[in-house]
Each structure stands twice: as C-alpha cells, then as structure tokens.
Coordinates of C-alpha atoms in Angstrom, one line a residue:
L84 CA 26.2 183.8 143.2
V85 CA 24.3 181.4 143.8
C86 CA 20.8 182.9 143.1
E87 CA 23.4 184.1 139.6
T88 CA 24.2 181.2 139.0
A89 CA 20.4 179.3 138.8
R90 CA 19.2 182.1 137.2
R91 CA 21.2 182.7 134.0
G92 CA 20.5 180.6 130.8
R93 CA 17.9 179.1 132.5
R94 CA 14.7 177.0 130.0
V95 CA 14.8 173.4 131.3
A96 CA 12.5 174.9 134.7
V97 CA 11.7 171.4 135.9
R98 CA 8.6 171.0 138.6
A99 CA 10.2 169.4 141.9
A100 CA 9.1 165.8 141.2
E101 CA 9.3 163.6 144.1
S102 CA 8.9 159.9 142.3
P103 CA 6.8 158.2 139.9
S104 CA 4.0 158.5 141.4
K105 CA 3.8 161.8 142.2
G106 CA 4.7 162.8 139.0
K107 CA 2.8 162.5 135.2
Q108 CA 2.3 158.8 135.3
Q109 CA 4.1 157.1 132.7
P110 CA 3.1 154.2 130.1
A111 CA 4.2 150.8 131.0
A112 CA 7.0 151.5 127.8
F113 CA 8.3 153.6 129.4
Y114 CA 9.7 151.4 132.5
R115 CA 10.9 148.5 130.0
V116 CA 12.7 151.3 127.9
R117 CA 14.5 152.7 131.1
I118 CA 15.6 149.8 132.7
F119 CA 17.4 148.5 129.5
T120 CA 18.9 151.8 129.6
F121 CA 19.7 151.5 132.9
I122 CA 20.9 148.2 133.0
G123 CA 23.1 149.4 130.0
I124 CA 25.0 151.8 131.0
L125 CA 25.6 149.9 133.7
V126 CA 27.1 146.9 131.7
G127 CA 28.4 149.7 129.6
Y128 CA 30.7 151.6 132.5
A129 CA 31.8 148.2 133.6
C130 CA 33.2 147.4 130.2
Y131 CA 35.0 150.4 130.5
Y132 CA 36.7 149.1 133.4
L133 CA 37.4 146.2 132.1
T134 CA 40.0 148.1 129.4
R135 CA 40.5 149.8 131.2
N136 CA 42.7 147.1 133.9
S137 CA 43.1 144.4 131.0
L138 CA 47.2 145.2 131.4
T139 CA 46.8 145.4 135.4
Y140 CA 45.9 141.3 134.9
T141 CA 48.0 140.8 131.5
A142 CA 51.8 143.2 132.3
P143 CA 52.7 139.4 134.7
V144 CA 52.2 137.7 131.3
M145 CA 54.2 140.3 129.9
V146 CA 57.0 140.3 131.5
A147 CA 57.9 136.8 131.6
S148 CA 57.5 137.1 127.9
K149 CA 61.0 136.9 126.1
E150 CA 59.4 138.4 123.2
L151 CA 58.9 141.5 124.1
G152 CA 62.0 142.1 126.5
L153 CA 60.0 144.0 128.9
D154 CA 60.1 144.5 132.4
V155 CA 58.2 145.9 135.2
S156 CA 60.0 150.0 134.7
S157 CA 58.5 149.2 131.3
I158 CA 55.5 148.3 133.0
G159 CA 55.6 151.3 135.0
A160 CA 56.0 153.9 132.6
M161 CA 53.0 152.6 130.2
T162 CA 50.8 152.9 134.2
S163 CA 52.0 156.3 134.5
I164 CA 50.9 157.7 131.5
F165 CA 47.9 156.4 132.0
P166 CA 46.3 158.7 134.9
I167 CA 47.2 161.8 133.4
A168 CA 45.4 161.2 130.8
Y169 CA 43.1 160.3 132.2
G170 CA 42.5 162.8 134.4
M171 CA 42.5 165.7 131.8
S172 CA 40.6 163.8 129.8
K173 CA 37.3 163.5 132.3
F174 CA 37.7 167.6 132.5
V175 CA 37.7 167.8 129.6
S176 CA 35.1 165.3 127.9
G177 CA 32.8 166.5 130.4
V178 CA 32.9 169.8 129.2
L179 CA 32.6 168.7 125.3
G180 CA 30.4 166.2 125.8
S181 CA 27.9 168.2 127.1
M182 CA 27.1 169.5 123.0
M183 CA 26.5 166.2 121.7
S184 CA 24.4 162.7 122.3
A185 CA 25.5 161.0 125.7
S186 CA 24.3 158.0 124.4
R187 CA 26.2 158.3 121.3
L188 CA 29.0 159.5 123.4
L189 CA 29.1 156.8 125.5
G190 CA 28.8 153.6 123.3
L191 CA 31.7 155.5 120.8
G192 CA 34.0 156.2 123.6
L193 CA 33.7 152.2 124.6
I194 CA 34.0 151.6 121.0
C195 CA 37.2 152.5 120.3
T196 CA 38.8 152.1 124.1
G197 CA 37.4 148.4 122.9
L198 CA 39.5 148.8 119.1
I199 CA 42.7 150.6 121.5
N200 CA 43.2 146.8 123.4
V201 CA 43.0 144.7 120.7
C202 CA 45.5 147.1 118.5
F203 CA 47.7 146.4 122.1
G204 CA 47.7 143.4 120.9
F205 CA 49.2 143.7 118.1
G206 CA 52.3 145.5 119.1
S207 CA 55.9 145.2 120.3
S208 CA 57.5 148.2 121.1
L209 CA 57.1 150.0 124.5
A210 CA 56.9 153.1 122.4
W211 CA 53.9 151.8 120.7
F212 CA 52.5 150.4 124.1
C213 CA 52.8 153.6 125.8
T214 CA 51.0 155.3 122.9
L215 CA 48.0 152.9 122.6
W216 CA 48.0 153.7 126.7
A217 CA 47.9 156.8 127.1
M218 CA 44.9 156.8 124.3
N219 CA 43.3 154.6 126.2
G220 CA 43.5 156.8 129.2
I221 CA 42.2 159.9 127.2
L222 CA 39.0 157.7 125.7
Q223 CA 38.0 156.2 129.1
G224 CA 37.0 159.6 130.6
V225 CA 34.6 159.7 129.0
G226 CA 32.6 157.1 130.3
G227 CA 31.9 158.8 133.4
P228 CA 30.6 162.1 132.5
C229 CA 28.0 160.5 129.9
C230 CA 26.3 157.8 132.2
A231 CA 25.8 160.7 134.8
R232 CA 23.6 162.9 132.0
I233 CA 21.7 159.5 131.0
L234 CA 20.9 158.9 134.7
T235 CA 19.6 162.2 135.7
S236 CA 17.7 162.0 132.9
W237 CA 16.3 159.3 133.2
F238 CA 15.4 159.2 137.0
A239 CA 13.5 161.9 139.0
T240 CA 14.8 163.6 142.6
E241 CA 13.8 161.0 145.0
E242 CA 14.8 158.0 143.1
R243 CA 17.6 159.1 141.9
G244 CA 20.0 158.3 144.3
T245 CA 18.8 154.4 144.9
Y246 CA 19.7 154.1 141.3
W247 CA 23.1 156.2 141.4
G248 CA 24.2 154.0 144.2
M249 CA 22.9 150.6 142.0
W250 CA 24.4 152.2 138.7
N251 CA 28.2 152.7 141.3
I252 CA 28.4 148.8 141.5
A253 CA 29.8 149.2 138.2
H254 CA 33.5 150.0 139.2
N255 CA 32.7 146.6 141.9
L256 CA 31.4 144.9 138.6
G257 CA 34.4 145.7 136.0
G258 CA 36.9 145.1 138.4
F259 CA 35.4 141.9 139.6
M260 CA 35.3 140.8 135.5
A261 CA 38.9 142.3 135.1
P262 CA 41.2 139.2 136.5
I263 CA 38.7 136.6 135.8
L264 CA 38.5 137.3 132.1
A265 CA 41.4 139.7 130.8
G266 CA 44.2 138.1 133.7
S267 CA 42.8 133.9 132.5
A268 CA 42.9 134.7 128.7
A269 CA 46.5 135.8 129.4
A270 CA 47.8 133.4 131.2
T271 CA 46.5 130.8 129.0
L272 CA 46.0 131.6 125.4
G273 CA 48.8 134.4 125.7
W274 CA 49.2 137.9 126.8
K275 CA 47.4 139.2 123.5
W276 CA 44.5 137.3 124.6
G277 CA 44.2 139.3 127.4
M278 CA 44.1 142.6 126.1
W279 CA 41.9 141.0 123.2
A280 CA 39.2 140.3 124.8
P281 CA 38.4 142.9 126.7
G282 CA 39.3 144.5 124.2
M283 CA 35.7 142.6 121.2
I284 CA 33.7 143.0 124.6
G285 CA 34.3 146.4 124.7
I286 CA 33.2 146.9 121.4
V287 CA 30.2 144.5 121.0
V288 CA 28.7 146.5 124.1
G289 CA 29.3 149.6 122.3
C290 CA 27.5 148.7 119.3
V291 CA 24.7 147.6 122.1
L292 CA 24.3 151.4 123.2
V293 CA 25.2 153.7 120.4
L294 CA 22.3 151.6 118.6
G295 CA 19.9 150.9 122.0
V296 CA 20.4 153.3 124.4
K297 CA 18.3 156.6 124.9
D298 CA 19.4 159.6 126.0
K299 CA 16.6 160.7 127.8
P300 CA 12.2 160.2 127.8
E301 CA 11.6 162.7 125.0
T302 CA 14.5 161.1 122.6
A303 CA 12.4 158.1 123.2
G304 CA 8.7 159.8 122.8
F305 CA 8.0 160.0 126.3
D306 CA 7.5 162.9 129.1
P307 CA 10.7 164.0 131.0
V308 CA 10.7 162.6 134.0
E309 CA 10.7 166.1 135.8
E310 CA 8.5 168.4 133.5
E311 CA 9.3 171.4 131.6
A312 CA 8.1 174.9 132.6
P313 CA 7.3 177.8 130.0
P314 CA 9.9 180.3 129.2
S315 CA 10.5 182.6 131.6
A316 CA 10.1 186.2 131.3
E317 CA 14.3 186.5 130.4
E318 CA 14.0 183.9 128.2
E319 CA 10.9 185.3 126.1
A320 CA 12.4 188.9 126.1
G321 CA 15.8 187.2 124.9
D322 CA 18.0 188.4 128.1
E323 CA 18.8 184.9 128.5
V324 CA 19.7 182.0 126.8
P325 CA 18.7 178.6 126.9
E326 CA 20.2 176.1 128.8
S327 CA 20.1 174.4 125.6
K328 CA 21.5 176.4 123.5
Q329 CA 24.6 178.0 125.3
S330 CA 28.0 177.7 124.3
I331 CA 30.7 175.3 125.7
K332 CA 32.2 178.4 127.7
Q333 CA 28.5 179.6 129.6
I334 CA 28.4 175.8 130.2
L335 CA 31.9 175.8 131.7
F336 CA 31.9 178.8 133.4
D337 CA 28.6 181.0 134.2
N338 CA 26.7 177.2 135.2
V339 CA 30.1 175.1 136.4
L340 CA 32.7 177.2 137.6
R341 CA 30.8 180.1 138.8
N342 CA 29.1 178.1 141.7
P343 CA 30.9 177.7 144.6
F344 CA 29.0 174.8 145.9
I345 CA 31.0 173.2 143.0
W346 CA 33.7 174.2 144.2
G347 CA 33.0 173.4 147.9
M348 CA 32.4 169.6 146.2
A349 CA 35.1 169.1 144.2
F350 CA 37.6 169.8 146.9
T351 CA 35.7 167.8 149.1
Y352 CA 36.1 165.3 146.6
F353 CA 40.0 165.3 146.2
F354 CA 40.2 164.7 150.3
V355 CA 37.8 161.4 149.5
Y356 CA 40.7 160.4 146.8
V357 CA 43.2 161.1 149.0
I358 CA 41.7 158.6 151.7
R359 CA 40.1 155.9 149.2
Q360 CA 44.4 155.9 146.9
G361 CA 45.5 156.3 150.0
V362 CA 43.7 153.1 151.7
T363 CA 43.9 151.0 148.8
S364 CA 47.7 151.8 147.7
W365 CA 49.1 151.4 151.3
F366 CA 47.2 149.3 153.3
V367 CA 48.9 145.9 151.8
F368 CA 52.1 147.7 153.1
Y369 CA 51.0 148.8 156.2
L370 CA 49.5 144.9 156.7
L371 CA 53.2 143.2 156.4
Q372 CA 54.4 145.7 158.8
E373 CA 52.7 146.7 161.4
K374 CA 49.7 143.8 161.3
G375 CA 51.9 140.6 161.2
A376 CA 50.2 139.4 157.7
S377 CA 53.0 137.0 156.7
D378 CA 52.8 137.7 153.1
A379 CA 51.4 140.0 150.2
G380 CA 48.6 136.9 149.8
I381 CA 47.7 137.2 153.2
A382 CA 47.8 140.9 153.2
A383 CA 45.5 140.9 149.9
A384 CA 43.0 138.2 151.8
R385 CA 42.7 140.7 154.5
V386 CA 42.3 144.0 152.5
S387 CA 39.6 142.2 150.4
G388 CA 36.7 143.0 152.2
L389 CA 37.7 147.0 151.4
E390 CA 35.5 147.0 148.1
L391 CA 32.9 144.1 149.1
G392 CA 32.2 146.7 151.9
G393 CA 31.7 149.4 149.4
L394 CA 29.5 147.5 147.3
V395 CA 27.4 147.3 149.9
G396 CA 27.8 151.0 151.4
S397 CA 27.5 152.6 148.4
L398 CA 24.1 151.1 147.4
L399 CA 22.8 152.0 150.9
A400 CA 24.1 155.8 151.4
G401 CA 21.5 156.2 147.5
R402 CA 18.9 154.3 149.0
L403 CA 18.8 156.4 152.4
S404 CA 19.5 160.0 150.8
D405 CA 16.4 159.2 149.2
M406 CA 14.5 158.0 152.3
Y407 CA 15.7 161.4 153.9
I408 CA 14.4 163.2 151.0
S409 CA 10.8 161.4 150.6
K410 CA 10.8 162.1 154.3
S411 CA 11.2 165.4 154.5
K412 CA 8.2 166.0 151.9
G413 CA 9.6 168.9 149.9
K414 CA 10.8 170.7 153.2
G415 CA 14.6 171.7 153.5
G416 CA 17.2 171.1 150.5
V417 CA 17.7 168.1 148.4
V418 CA 21.1 168.1 147.7
G419 CA 21.7 169.4 151.4
K420 CA 20.1 166.3 152.7
R421 CA 22.4 163.7 150.5
V422 CA 25.3 166.6 152.0
Q423 CA 23.7 164.7 155.6
V424 CA 24.5 161.4 154.9
V425 CA 27.7 162.1 152.8
I426 CA 28.8 163.9 156.3
A427 CA 27.8 160.9 158.9
Y428 CA 29.4 158.5 155.9
T429 CA 32.8 160.3 156.6
I430 CA 32.7 160.5 160.3
G431 CA 32.2 156.5 159.9
V432 CA 35.1 156.7 157.7
A433 CA 37.3 158.4 160.1
L434 CA 36.2 156.6 163.1
M435 CA 36.9 153.1 161.4
L436 CA 40.9 154.4 160.9
L437 CA 40.9 154.6 164.4
A438 CA 39.6 150.9 165.0
F439 CA 41.9 149.7 162.2
R440 CA 44.6 151.5 163.9
C441 CA 44.3 150.4 167.3
V442 CA 43.2 145.9 166.5
P443 CA 45.5 143.9 167.4
A444 CA 48.1 142.2 165.3
A445 CA 47.2 138.6 166.4
W446 CA 43.4 139.4 165.0
P447 CA 43.1 139.1 161.3
A448 CA 39.3 138.5 161.5
G449 CA 39.4 142.2 163.3
Q450 CA 41.1 144.0 160.4
W451 CA 39.1 142.4 157.3
L452 CA 36.0 143.8 159.8
C453 CA 37.6 147.0 159.6
I454 CA 38.4 147.4 155.8
F455 CA 35.2 145.8 155.7
M456 CA 33.8 149.1 157.6
I457 CA 36.5 151.5 155.9
G458 CA 35.1 150.6 152.3
F459 CA 31.6 150.6 153.8
F460 CA 31.9 154.3 154.9
L461 CA 34.3 155.9 152.6
Y462 CA 32.6 154.1 148.8
G463 CA 29.1 155.9 150.3
P464 CA 30.5 159.7 149.7
Q465 CA 32.5 159.0 146.6
M466 CA 28.8 158.0 144.7
L467 CA 26.9 160.4 146.7
I468 CA 29.5 163.7 145.8
G469 CA 29.4 162.7 141.9
L470 CA 24.7 163.0 142.5
C471 CA 25.1 166.1 144.4
G472 CA 27.3 167.9 141.8
A473 CA 24.9 166.4 139.3
E474 CA 21.7 167.8 140.8
L475 CA 23.3 171.1 141.4
V476 CA 23.3 172.6 137.8
G477 CA 21.0 171.8 135.2
P478 CA 20.7 169.1 133.1
S479 CA 22.7 170.5 129.8
S480 CA 25.9 171.3 132.4
V481 CA 26.0 168.0 134.0
G482 CA 28.6 166.5 131.8
A483 CA 30.5 169.1 132.7
S484 CA 29.7 169.3 136.3
E485 CA 31.1 165.9 136.7
G486 CA 33.8 166.2 134.6
F487 CA 35.5 169.0 136.7
L488 CA 34.4 167.4 139.6
G489 CA 36.4 164.5 138.1
W490 CA 39.2 165.8 137.7
V491 CA 40.3 167.4 140.9
A492 CA 39.0 163.7 142.5
Y493 CA 42.0 162.2 140.4
L494 CA 43.9 165.8 141.4
G495 CA 43.1 164.2 144.7
A496 CA 44.1 160.3 144.0
A497 CA 47.6 161.3 142.3
N498 CA 48.1 163.1 146.1
A499 CA 48.2 160.2 147.5
G500 CA 51.2 158.1 146.1
V501 CA 54.6 159.6 146.1
P502 CA 53.4 162.4 148.9
L503 CA 52.5 159.7 151.2
S504 CA 54.8 157.4 150.5
I505 CA 57.6 160.3 151.9
I506 CA 55.0 160.4 155.2
V507 CA 55.1 157.0 155.2
R508 CA 59.5 156.7 155.0
D509 CA 60.0 160.5 156.7
Y510 CA 57.6 159.4 160.0
G511 CA 56.0 156.1 160.0
W512 CA 53.0 155.1 159.6
N513 CA 51.5 157.5 162.6
A514 CA 51.6 160.4 160.7
Y515 CA 50.3 157.7 157.0
F516 CA 46.9 158.0 159.9
T517 CA 46.8 161.3 160.6
T518 CA 47.1 162.6 157.3
L519 CA 43.7 160.4 156.6
L520 CA 42.1 161.6 159.4
C521 CA 43.3 165.3 158.1
A522 CA 42.0 164.5 155.0
C523 CA 38.0 163.6 156.9
G524 CA 38.4 166.6 158.7
G525 CA 39.0 169.2 155.8
A526 CA 36.3 167.2 153.9
L527 CA 33.6 167.9 157.0
L528 CA 35.2 171.1 157.5
L529 CA 33.7 172.1 153.2
L530 CA 30.7 170.2 154.1
S531 CA 29.4 171.4 156.9
P532 CA 28.1 174.9 154.8
M533 CA 26.0 172.9 152.3
T534 CA 23.9 171.3 155.1
N535 CA 20.4 172.8 153.4
L536 CA 21.7 172.9 149.6
K537 CA 19.5 173.0 147.3
S538 CA 19.1 171.6 144.1
Y539 CA 19.1 173.0 140.3
T540 CA 15.7 171.8 140.7
Q541 CA 13.9 173.6 143.3
R542 CA 16.0 176.8 143.3
V543 CA 14.2 177.4 139.5
E544 CA 10.6 176.7 141.5
S545 CA 11.2 178.9 144.4
K546 CA 12.2 181.5 141.4
K547 CA 8.8 180.9 139.4
K548 CA 7.0 181.3 142.6
L549 CA 8.8 184.4 143.3
N550 CA 8.3 185.8 139.8

C-alpha cells in the first residue's frame, strides 16, 4: 500500500539532496532570500499565536469592566468555541491550502485574524464576541500547514529538522509576547487595546508576508533544493497525474488518507497531545494539592520550566535528527531516523513523569527541574512528528498531511480536558499519572513499526532505480 501511495500522482521526483553542499550549488542571493523567508514564517506564526492568545490576557480586564457585564462563564463560552473551530479549520485549510499559494494564504490569514482582533475591540455583546472568536479559530488553522509547505520547499532533507525545530520556537515566542503586549495594553489603556494592539501587529506582519515571502525557490528564480526528475514512463503515457495537477480529492485520499503511516503518525500525535494538554492543564492543581505549593502563583512559577524546557528540547531534537541522518550516509529511512529520536524522547517523558511523581514536596527546585525535563522531552516529539508527516508525502500534499495530523492532535488535546478531570476527581492523582504513562506506551507502540520508514523522496528514488 505504501508503494502504491508513492507511485500515485508523483511528478516531483526529488533527489535525496542531503545538504546544500551536496546538492546543486546555489547563488548567494538564494541564501539571503531563504533567511528572509524563514524569519518571515517564524515571526508570522508567532503573530498567529499572539492574535490567538490576546483574549486570554485581555479577559480579566473585560470581566472587571462594568460596561460589558461579563463574568467568567461568558469568557468560558468564548474560549470553548475557539478549539472546536480551530481543530476543524486546521484540517480543512490544510487540504484546501494545497491548491493555493502557501505564502499568500499565510499572509492573508494573518491579516484577517488581525482584523478580527481589531473588530473584537469595537464590540460590546457576548454574541458579537463569540461570533468573532469562532471566526478567529477558523482563520488560525491556516498558519501551521502553510508554514510546513514553505519549510519543506526551502530546506533539504539533512538540514530540515534543524530549521523545523528553530521555526517551532514561534509557539514559545508568540506565547511570550501575548502577556507582555496584550496584557500590558489591556491593563494600562483598557481592554479594547488588549485586542487592538495584537490585531494591528498581525495586519502589518501579514502584509509583509504577502508581499515578501516566496512559496519555494522556483518562485524566486532559483533552482529547487531537491531537484525535479524527468517524468516517469507512467506519467508520459498518461497513466499517472502529476502531483501538482491533482485534485483535492486525490491529494487528500490517494496521497494522505491511504497512507497507513500517516494514520500511525496521527494517532501518535493524539497521544502526545493528551500528555501535553494533560500536563499544562493539571500540573498547577497537582502542585497545589500534592506538592506543597501554597498558592497558584507559586505553582505557576514551578510550571514555568515546561515552556523553557520545550524550547531547548525541540531545538535539540531537530538538530539531533539531522545529525543522525547525515551520519547514516543515505543508509536506512530518513523518516525512520527521526522516529527513533521521537522514541527516545518519549521514553524520556515517561521517566520524567515518574520522577516528578516521586520528587518530595519539600524540594521545589527538584519539582521545577522535573517539569523542565518533561517539557524538554515532550516538545521534541511534538515538533518531529509534524516533520515526519511532511516528509512522508510529496510537496503538494504537505499542507493536507499537516492539516490532518493537526486535527487528530487537537482531538487528543480535547480528551485531556473533561476525561482527565473525571479521572482525577474519581480515582485520584495516581490514576492521572497512570493515564499519562499509558499514553506514552500507546505512542511507543505505534512508533515501533516505523523505525526504518523511508521518506517520499527516498521512495521515489528507489522506484527510479527499479525502472
């Protein structure tokens, strides 16, 4: 079935260009345009996070405003609508976006989400706020799949993990900017500016993305980082449709949903997001009830290591996977090498969860260190699984693959809410940690058959040799 998936609709047969130095030499201008493109998608996706989290840090000021007449349940209604819209949008936009310019869609999506933040500030009714925030959730799903398509077009196999990990810090950057910008603006200038300031920044950055970022090297006048091969005999005979000319149905069903390993990656993502959301949602409560934290502020300070550890772990995971691929000198599957790194990281998550459960309540520094290491090991798989999904399919199907993976991942995040709360309430914290460890075990079980998995590039190369 995998061979059939690789065989269908494949025009862009690429050479396994292991690094820029091993592929065709590019002019100096190529690297200038590429670094601008990379910075563009890094800052652009950080701004998506900024316009996504603006409400979180503006909400307390909105509740305090007597003019609006809102309470905590009103804010809960808005925030509950967002993930439903976002999860479906990520899937749909990933599929539809495969047929459009990635950079243009990325920029226009950011402009629109910025406009929604601005319009939000002009409202005064709950219906207005809920409608606009649902629309924001729909538009937010555009960002990730578009960035994935641009990254895989500009960076070759052996360097892609490093840059994917560097791009992944946009999550942390946007999360860092939101409380400083939105929270400060809302506190000093009023709740409207808590929405207006992020919105205006999103509009400006979105315009830069539309005007300046290029989808791929070819649109900027350069050679591709992984060269096209001549059409296959099947394509010349008209038996196969080039991927770039395939319909949405062919891209989604033939290239993505009929690939069993995409499903394996998706369900692995599901378990990873159960763990991630379970950690971020419940560790503060666990510290308050079981580990001696006297108030929510102290508990939050101890949990602060999670994002910092995630930043370090995701950067290192990408670099390690690239080094592993480089040292293999073309032997074995590229995706399989990254899967092996994911397996090692997942084992690390399980060990650190056990360590955190056992660390004494009287040792807050040890608790912070355990949480740092949980973040370190957890964010590596989160980043690399997305990259593996992108490398399993052809260039035109990357958006659809990432959209599908993101949708399933968000289903996992949703299952870390009410289900885990019931487990904690009815069975206690031991059952909570057992559930997270079972999720680690489920991820490892799904990953185990994929340790030698070849990328789309390698499968097409193998097919060429056979022909």
